[in-house]
Tab-separated table of C-alpha atoms in Angstrom:
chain	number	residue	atom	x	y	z
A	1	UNK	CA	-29.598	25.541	69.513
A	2	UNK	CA	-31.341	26.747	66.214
A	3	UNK	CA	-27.373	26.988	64.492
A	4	UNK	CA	-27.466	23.024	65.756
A	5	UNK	CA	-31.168	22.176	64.595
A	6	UNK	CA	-30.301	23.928	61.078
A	7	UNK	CA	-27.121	21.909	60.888
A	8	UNK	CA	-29.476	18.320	61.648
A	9	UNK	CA	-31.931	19.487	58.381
A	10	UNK	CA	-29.309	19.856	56.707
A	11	UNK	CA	-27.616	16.245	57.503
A	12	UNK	CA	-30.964	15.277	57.218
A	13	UNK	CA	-31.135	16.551	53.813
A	14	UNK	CA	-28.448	14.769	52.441
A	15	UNK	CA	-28.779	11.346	54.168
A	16	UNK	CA	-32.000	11.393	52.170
A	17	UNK	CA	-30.551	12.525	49.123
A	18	UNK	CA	-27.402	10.656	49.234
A	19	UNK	CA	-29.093	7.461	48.110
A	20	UNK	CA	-30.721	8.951	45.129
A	21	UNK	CA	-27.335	10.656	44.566
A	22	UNK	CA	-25.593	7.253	44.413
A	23	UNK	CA	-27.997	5.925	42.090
A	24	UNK	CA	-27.702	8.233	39.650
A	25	UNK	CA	-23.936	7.730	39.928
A	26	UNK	CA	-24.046	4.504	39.105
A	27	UNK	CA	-26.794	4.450	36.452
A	28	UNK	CA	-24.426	7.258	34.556
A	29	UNK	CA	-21.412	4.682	34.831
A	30	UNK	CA	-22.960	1.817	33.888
A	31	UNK	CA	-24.585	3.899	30.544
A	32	UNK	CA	-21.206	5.294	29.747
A	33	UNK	CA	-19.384	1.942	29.552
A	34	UNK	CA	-22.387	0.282	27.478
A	35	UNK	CA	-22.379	3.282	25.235
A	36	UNK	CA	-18.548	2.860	25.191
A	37	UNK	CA	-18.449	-1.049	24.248
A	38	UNK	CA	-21.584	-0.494	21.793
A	39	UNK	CA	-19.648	2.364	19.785
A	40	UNK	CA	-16.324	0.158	19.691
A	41	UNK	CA	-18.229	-2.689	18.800
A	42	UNK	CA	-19.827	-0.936	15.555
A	43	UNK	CA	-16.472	0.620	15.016
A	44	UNK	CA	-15.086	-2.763	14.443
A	45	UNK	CA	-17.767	-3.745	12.650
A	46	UNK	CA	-18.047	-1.010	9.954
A	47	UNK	CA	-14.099	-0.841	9.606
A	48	UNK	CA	-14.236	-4.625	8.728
A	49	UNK	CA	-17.381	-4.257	6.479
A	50	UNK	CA	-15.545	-1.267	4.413
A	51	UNK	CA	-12.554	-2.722	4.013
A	52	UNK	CA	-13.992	-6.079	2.895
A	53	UNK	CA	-15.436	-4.166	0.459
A	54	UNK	CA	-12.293	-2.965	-1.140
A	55	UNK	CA	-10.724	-6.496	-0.523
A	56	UNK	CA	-13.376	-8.344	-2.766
A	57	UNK	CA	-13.064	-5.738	-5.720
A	58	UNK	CA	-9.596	-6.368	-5.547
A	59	UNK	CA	-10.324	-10.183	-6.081
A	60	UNK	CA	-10.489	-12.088	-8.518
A	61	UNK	CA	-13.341	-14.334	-7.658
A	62	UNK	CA	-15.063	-15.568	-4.624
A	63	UNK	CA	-12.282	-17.914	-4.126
A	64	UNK	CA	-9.548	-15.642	-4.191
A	65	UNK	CA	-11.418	-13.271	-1.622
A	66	UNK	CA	-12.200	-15.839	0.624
A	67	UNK	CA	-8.139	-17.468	0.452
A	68	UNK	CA	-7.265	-13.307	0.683
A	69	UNK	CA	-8.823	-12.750	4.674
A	70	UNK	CA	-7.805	-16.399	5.795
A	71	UNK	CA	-4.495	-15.412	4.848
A	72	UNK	CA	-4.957	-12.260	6.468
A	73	UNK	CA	-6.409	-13.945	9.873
A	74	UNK	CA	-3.307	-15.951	9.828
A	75	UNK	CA	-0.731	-13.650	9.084
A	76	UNK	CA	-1.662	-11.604	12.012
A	77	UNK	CA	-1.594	-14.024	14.119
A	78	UNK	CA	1.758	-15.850	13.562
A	79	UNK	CA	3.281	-12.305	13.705
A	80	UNK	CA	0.721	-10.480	16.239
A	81	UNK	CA	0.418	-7.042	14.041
A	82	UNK	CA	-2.817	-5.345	14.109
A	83	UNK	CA	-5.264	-7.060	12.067
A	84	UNK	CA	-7.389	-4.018	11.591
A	85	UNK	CA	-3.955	-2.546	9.624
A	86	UNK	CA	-3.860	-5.280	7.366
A	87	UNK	CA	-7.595	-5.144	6.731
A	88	UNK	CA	-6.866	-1.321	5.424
A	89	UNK	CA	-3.630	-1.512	3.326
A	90	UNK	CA	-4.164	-4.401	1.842
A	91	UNK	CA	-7.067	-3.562	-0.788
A	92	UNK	CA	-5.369	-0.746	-2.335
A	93	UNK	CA	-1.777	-2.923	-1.944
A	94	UNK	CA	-3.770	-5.473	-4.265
A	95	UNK	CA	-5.142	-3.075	-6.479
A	96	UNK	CA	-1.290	-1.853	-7.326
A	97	UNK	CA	-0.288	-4.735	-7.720
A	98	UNK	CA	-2.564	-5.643	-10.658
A	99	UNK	CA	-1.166	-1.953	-12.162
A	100	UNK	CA	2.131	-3.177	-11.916
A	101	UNK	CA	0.992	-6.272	-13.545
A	102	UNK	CA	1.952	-8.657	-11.145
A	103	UNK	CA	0.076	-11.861	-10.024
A	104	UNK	CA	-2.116	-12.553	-7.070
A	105	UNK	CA	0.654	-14.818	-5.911
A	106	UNK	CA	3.835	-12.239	-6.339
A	107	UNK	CA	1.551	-9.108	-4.455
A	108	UNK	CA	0.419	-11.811	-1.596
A	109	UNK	CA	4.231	-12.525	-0.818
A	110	UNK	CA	5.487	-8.935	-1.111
A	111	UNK	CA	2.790	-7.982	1.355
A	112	UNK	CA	3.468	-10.906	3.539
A	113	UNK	CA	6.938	-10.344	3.253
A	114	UNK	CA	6.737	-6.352	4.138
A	115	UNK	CA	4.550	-7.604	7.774
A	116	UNK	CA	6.738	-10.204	8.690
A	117	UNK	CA	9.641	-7.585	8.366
A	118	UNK	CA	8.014	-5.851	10.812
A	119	UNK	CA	7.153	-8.441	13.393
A	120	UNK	CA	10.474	-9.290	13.429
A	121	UNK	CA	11.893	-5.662	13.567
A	122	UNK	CA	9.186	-4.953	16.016
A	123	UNK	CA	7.585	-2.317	14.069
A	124	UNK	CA	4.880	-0.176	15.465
A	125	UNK	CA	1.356	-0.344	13.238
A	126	UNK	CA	1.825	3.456	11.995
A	127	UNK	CA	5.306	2.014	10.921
A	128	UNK	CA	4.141	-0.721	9.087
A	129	UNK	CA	1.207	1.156	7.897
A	130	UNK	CA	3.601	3.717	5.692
A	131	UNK	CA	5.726	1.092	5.065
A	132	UNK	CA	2.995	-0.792	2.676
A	133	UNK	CA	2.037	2.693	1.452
A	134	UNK	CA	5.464	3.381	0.239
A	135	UNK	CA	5.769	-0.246	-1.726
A	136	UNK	CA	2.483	0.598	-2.795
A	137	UNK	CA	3.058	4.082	-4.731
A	138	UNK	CA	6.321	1.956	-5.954
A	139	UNK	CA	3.595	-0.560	-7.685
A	140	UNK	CA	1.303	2.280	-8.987
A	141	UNK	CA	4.104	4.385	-10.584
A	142	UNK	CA	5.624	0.448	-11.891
A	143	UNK	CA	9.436	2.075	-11.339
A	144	UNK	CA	11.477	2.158	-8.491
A	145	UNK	CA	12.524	5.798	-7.358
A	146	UNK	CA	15.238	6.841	-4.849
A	147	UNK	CA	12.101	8.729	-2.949
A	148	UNK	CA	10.160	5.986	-2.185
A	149	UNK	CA	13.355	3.571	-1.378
A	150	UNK	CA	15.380	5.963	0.370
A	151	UNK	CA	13.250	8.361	2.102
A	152	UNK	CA	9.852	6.762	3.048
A	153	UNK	CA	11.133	3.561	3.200
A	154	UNK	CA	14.337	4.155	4.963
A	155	UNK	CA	12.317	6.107	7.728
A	156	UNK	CA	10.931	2.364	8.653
A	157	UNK	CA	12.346	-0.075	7.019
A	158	UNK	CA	15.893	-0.780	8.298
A	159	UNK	CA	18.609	-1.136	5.697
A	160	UNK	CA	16.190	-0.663	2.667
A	161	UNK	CA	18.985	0.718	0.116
A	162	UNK	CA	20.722	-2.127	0.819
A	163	UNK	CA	17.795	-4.850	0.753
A	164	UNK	CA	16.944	-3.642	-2.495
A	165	UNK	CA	20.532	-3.839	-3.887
A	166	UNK	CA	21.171	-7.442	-1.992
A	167	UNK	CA	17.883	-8.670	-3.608
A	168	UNK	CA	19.008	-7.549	-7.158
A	169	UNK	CA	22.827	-8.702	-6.719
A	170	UNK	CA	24.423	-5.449	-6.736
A	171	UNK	CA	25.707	-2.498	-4.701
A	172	UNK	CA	24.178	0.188	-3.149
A	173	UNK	CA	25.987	2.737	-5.819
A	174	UNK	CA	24.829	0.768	-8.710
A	175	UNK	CA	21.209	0.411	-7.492
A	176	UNK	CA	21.285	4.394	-6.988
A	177	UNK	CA	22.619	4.641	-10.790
A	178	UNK	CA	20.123	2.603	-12.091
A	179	UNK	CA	17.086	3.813	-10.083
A	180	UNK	CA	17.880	6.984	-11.525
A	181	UNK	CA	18.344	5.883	-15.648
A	182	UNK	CA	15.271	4.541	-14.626
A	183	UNK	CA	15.860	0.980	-15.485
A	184	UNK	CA	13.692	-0.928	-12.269
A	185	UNK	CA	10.687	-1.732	-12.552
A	186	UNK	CA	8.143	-2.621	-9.545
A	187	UNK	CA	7.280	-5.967	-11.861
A	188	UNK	CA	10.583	-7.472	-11.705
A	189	UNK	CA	12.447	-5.712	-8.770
A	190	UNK	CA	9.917	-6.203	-6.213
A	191	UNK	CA	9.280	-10.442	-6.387
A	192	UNK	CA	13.245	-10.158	-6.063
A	193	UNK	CA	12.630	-8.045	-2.843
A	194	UNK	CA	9.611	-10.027	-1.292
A	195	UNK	CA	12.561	-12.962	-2.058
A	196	UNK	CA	15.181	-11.545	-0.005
A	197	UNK	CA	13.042	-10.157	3.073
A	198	UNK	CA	11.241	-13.595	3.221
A	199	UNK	CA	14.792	-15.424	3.591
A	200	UNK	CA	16.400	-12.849	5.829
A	201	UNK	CA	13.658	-11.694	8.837
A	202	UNK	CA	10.468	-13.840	7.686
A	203	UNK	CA	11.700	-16.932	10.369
A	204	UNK	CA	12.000	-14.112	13.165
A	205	UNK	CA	8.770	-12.609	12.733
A	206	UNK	CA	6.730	-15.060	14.725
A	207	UNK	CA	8.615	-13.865	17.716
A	208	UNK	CA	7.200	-11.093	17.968
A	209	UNK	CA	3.613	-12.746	20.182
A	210	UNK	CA	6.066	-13.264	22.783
A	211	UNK	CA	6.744	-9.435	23.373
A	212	UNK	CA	3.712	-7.447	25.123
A	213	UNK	CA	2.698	-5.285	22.321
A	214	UNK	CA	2.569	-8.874	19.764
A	215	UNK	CA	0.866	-10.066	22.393
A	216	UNK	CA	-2.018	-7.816	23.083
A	217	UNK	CA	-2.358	-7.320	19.118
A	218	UNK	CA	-2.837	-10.622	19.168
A	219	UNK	CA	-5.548	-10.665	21.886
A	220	UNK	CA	-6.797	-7.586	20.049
A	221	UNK	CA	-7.340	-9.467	16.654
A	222	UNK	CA	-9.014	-12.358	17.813
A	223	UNK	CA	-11.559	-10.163	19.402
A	224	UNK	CA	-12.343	-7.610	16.974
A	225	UNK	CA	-12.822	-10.573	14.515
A	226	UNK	CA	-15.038	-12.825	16.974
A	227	UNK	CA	-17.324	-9.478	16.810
A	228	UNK	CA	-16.840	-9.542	13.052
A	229	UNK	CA	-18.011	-13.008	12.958
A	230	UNK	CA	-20.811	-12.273	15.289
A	231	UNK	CA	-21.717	-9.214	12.872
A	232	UNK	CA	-22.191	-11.423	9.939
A	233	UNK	CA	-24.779	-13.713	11.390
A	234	UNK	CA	-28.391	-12.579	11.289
A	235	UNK	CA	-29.458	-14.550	14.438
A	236	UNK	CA	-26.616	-12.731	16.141
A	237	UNK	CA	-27.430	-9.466	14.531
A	238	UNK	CA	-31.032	-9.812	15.845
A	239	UNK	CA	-29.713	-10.947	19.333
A	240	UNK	CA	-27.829	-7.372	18.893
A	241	UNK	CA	-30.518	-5.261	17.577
A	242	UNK	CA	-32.506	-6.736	21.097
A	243	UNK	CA	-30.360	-5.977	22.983
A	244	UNK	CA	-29.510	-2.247	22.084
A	245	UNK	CA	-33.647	-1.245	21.927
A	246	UNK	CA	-33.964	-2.609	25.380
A	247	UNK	CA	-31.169	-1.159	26.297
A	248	UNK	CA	-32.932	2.408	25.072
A	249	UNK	CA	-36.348	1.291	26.131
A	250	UNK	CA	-34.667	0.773	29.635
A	251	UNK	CA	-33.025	4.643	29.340
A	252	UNK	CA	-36.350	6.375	28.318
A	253	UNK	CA	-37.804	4.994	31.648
A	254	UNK	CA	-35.174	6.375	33.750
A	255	UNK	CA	-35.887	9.492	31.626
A	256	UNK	CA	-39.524	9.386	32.415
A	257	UNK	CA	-38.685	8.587	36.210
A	258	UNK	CA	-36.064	11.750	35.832
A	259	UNK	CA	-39.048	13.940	33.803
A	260	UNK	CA	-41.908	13.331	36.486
A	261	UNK	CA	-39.904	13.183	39.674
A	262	UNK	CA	-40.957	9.891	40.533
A	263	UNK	CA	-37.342	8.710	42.203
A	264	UNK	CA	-38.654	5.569	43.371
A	265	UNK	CA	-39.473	4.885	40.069
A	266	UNK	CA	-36.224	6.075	39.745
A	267	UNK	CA	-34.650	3.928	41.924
A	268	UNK	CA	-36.592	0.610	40.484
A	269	UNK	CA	-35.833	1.132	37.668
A	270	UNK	CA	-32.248	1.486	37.534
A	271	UNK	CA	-32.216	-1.763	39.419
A	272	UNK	CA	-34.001	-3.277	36.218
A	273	UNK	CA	-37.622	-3.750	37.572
A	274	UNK	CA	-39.250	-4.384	34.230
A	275	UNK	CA	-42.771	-3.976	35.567
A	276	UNK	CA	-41.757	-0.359	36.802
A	277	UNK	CA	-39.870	-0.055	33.196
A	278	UNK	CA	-42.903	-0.646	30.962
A	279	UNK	CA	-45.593	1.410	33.396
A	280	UNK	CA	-42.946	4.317	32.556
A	281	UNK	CA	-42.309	3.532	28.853
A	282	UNK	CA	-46.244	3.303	28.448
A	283	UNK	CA	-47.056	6.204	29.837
A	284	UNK	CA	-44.622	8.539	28.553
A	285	UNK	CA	-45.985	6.949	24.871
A	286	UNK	CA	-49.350	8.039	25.957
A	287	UNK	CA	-48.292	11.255	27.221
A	288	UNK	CA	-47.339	11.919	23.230
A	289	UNK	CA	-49.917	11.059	22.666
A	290	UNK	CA	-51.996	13.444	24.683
A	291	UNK	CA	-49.500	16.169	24.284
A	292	UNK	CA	-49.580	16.323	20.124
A	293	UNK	CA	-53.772	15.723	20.781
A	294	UNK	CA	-54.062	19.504	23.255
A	295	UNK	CA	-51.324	21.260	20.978
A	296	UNK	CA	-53.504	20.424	18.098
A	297	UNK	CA	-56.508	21.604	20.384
A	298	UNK	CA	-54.880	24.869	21.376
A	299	UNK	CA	-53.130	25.418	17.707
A	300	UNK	CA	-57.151	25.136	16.087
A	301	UNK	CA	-58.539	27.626	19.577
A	302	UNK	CA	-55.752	29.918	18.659
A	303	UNK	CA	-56.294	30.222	14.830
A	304	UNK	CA	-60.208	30.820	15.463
A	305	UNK	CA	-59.831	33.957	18.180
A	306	UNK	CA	-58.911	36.453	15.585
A	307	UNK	CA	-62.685	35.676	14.510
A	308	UNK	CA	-64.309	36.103	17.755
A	309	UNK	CA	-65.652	38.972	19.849
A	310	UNK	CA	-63.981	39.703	23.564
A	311	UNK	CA	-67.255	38.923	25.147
A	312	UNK	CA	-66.958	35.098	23.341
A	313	UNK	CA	-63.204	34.855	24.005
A	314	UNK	CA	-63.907	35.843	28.026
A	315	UNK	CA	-66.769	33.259	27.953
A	316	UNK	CA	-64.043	30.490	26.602
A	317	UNK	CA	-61.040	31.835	29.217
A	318	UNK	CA	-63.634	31.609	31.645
A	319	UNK	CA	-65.199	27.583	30.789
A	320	UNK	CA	-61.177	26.460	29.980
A	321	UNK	CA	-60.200	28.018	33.707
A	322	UNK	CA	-63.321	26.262	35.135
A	323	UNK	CA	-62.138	22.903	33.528
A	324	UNK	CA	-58.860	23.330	34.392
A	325	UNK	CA	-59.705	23.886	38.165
A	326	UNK	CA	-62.069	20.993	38.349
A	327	UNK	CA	-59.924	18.296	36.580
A	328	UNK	CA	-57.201	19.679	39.202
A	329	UNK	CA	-59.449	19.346	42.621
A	330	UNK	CA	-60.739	15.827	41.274
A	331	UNK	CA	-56.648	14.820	40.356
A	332	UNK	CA	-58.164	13.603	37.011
A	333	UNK	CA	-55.463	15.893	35.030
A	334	UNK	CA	-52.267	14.628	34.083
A	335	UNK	CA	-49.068	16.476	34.171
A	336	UNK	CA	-49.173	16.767	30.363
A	337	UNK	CA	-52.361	17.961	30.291
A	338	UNK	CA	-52.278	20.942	33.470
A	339	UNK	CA	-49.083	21.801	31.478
A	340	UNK	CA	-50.718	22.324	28.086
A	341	UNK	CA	-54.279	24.165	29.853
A	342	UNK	CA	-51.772	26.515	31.615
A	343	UNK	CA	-50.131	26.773	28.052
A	344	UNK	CA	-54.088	27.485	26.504
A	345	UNK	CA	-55.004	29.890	29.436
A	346	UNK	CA	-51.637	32.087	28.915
A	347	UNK	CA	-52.559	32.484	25.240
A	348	UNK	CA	-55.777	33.053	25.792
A	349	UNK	CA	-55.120	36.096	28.434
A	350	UNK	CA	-52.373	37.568	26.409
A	351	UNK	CA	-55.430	37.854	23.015
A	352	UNK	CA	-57.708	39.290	25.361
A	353	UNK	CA	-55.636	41.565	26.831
């Protein structure tokens, strides 16, 4: 009978801690995924703000930057590749273009030219990615080499030897003779190029939205820049800010609740009792309060005992102990405060030992 009666506590036990249990399942969870969605959503934002950066040096004027990301936003959506790719490459892209000395109009189409060829050839983002990077170090050196065409480009770009030579109206073994006289350069070579892929895969690319991966890059884009969007207006931005200090406000309650064992607190708070949430918030402000205020108090008792005799320090262990047992048999001292007098008397009895 007492196995059976220990085996009841202990069901006992956890029937009554099963529901705290749960809650503090589900408060975890539901923290985790807001903490999740808030660090995406600054992700986004912060990859869009830096790479807007680099996109408007690269302009000309405010014009050109603003016709630069529409044609971005568009591109990405008639071939569903990753907007936040595009955002990246095409800066620097830009940038070597003007080294190689070719317009705003010839480095637009190249780089349109290079995406569309992989919407259409289904490219993966890494893929397309290297694939700019490689027509990029092409602009920056301004001459076409067999390492770029050949090697990095070849890894991803189907056919590339021969694009190159079809676009310049030769073969394959007289493009490799002049590439290495070194008689190409990226100024009139690559317009040629952009020429060619436009007319051969740039109809195709579109179909690429209708396969799974278009599609969700698609759904992808329009989100990330619907939170761009949202970043860039203040009213929004203060709706945000609101949001994310309530958010903590609401988490140092349950850490208060947590801190002073109050699970019914707990409990009410979790389930977003704001009454419950500022009691806690207030209190654990004035519980700073009172903590800095006694650890200031015990610092300046602590500095002066060096200076007093042991019948003056017994006479102060003894009138701290007898506050400390009053305030506790009235229940006029706070947690913080028993905490920090145990904290005083300790000190005190170690000096005096």
């Amino acid at each position: 009978r007492l196995h059976q009666r220990k085996v009841g506590d202990y069901g006992n036990a956890w029937r009554a801690a099963k529901g705290d249990l749960l809650a503090f399942v589900g408060i975890t969870t539901v923290v985790d995924t807001m903490l999740r969605a808030i660090t995406k959503t600054f992700d986004v934002i912060n990859t869009f703000d830096r790479y807007r950066s680099v996109i408007q040096f690269a302009s000309d004027s405010t014009v050109t930057f603003n016709g630069n990301l529409a044609m971005l936003d568009k591109l990405a959506d008639k071939t569903g590749m990753d907007i936040e790719v595009l955002y990246t490459k095409f800066g620097s892209f830009s940038v070597a273009g003007k080294a190689a000395n070719m317009t705003v109009a010839e480095t637009n189409k190249l780089f349109q030219s290079i995406v569309k060829a992989g919407g259409t050839y289904k490219m993966s983002n890494e893929a397309i990615a290297l694939s700019l990077k490689a027509f990029e170090q092409i602009m920056n050196k301004n001459k076409l080499s067999m390492e770029e065409i050949s090697q990095q480009l070849g890894d991803h770009l189907p056919g590339s030897l021969s694009l190159f030579a079809a676009a310049l109206g030769v073969s394959t073994e007289k493009l490799t003779q002049m590439i290495k006289n070194g008689d190409l350069f990226a100024k009139e070579t690559l317009p040629l190029v952009a020429e060619r892929l436009e007319k051969t895969v740039g109809p195709q690319a579109q179909n690429n939205v209708d396969t799974i991966t278009g599609s969700r890059n698609r759904l992808a884009n329009q989100t990330k820049l619907l939170i761009d969007q949202f970043a860039q207006d203040t009213k929004i931005q203060s709706f945000f800010s609101t949001a994310i200090n309530g958010t903590a406000t609401w988490l140092s309650a349950i850490r208060e609740a947590v801190r002073s064992k109050e699970w019914a607190s707990f409990v009410a708070v979790a389930l977003g009792n704001p009454t419950e949430v500022r009691r806690l918030v207030g209190r654990q402000a004035s519980d700073e309060f009172e903590r800095k205020g006694l650890q200031a108090e015990r610092e300046g008792i602590s500095s002066s005992l060096s200076k007093m005799t042991p019948q003056q320090r017994e006479v102060l262990i003894q009138g701290k102990q007898h506050q400390f047992e009053e305030a506790a048999r009235l229940g006029t001292s706070s947690q913080v405060k028993a905490k920090e007098s145990q904290e005083l008397l300790r000190v005190l009895n170690i000096y005096n030992c």
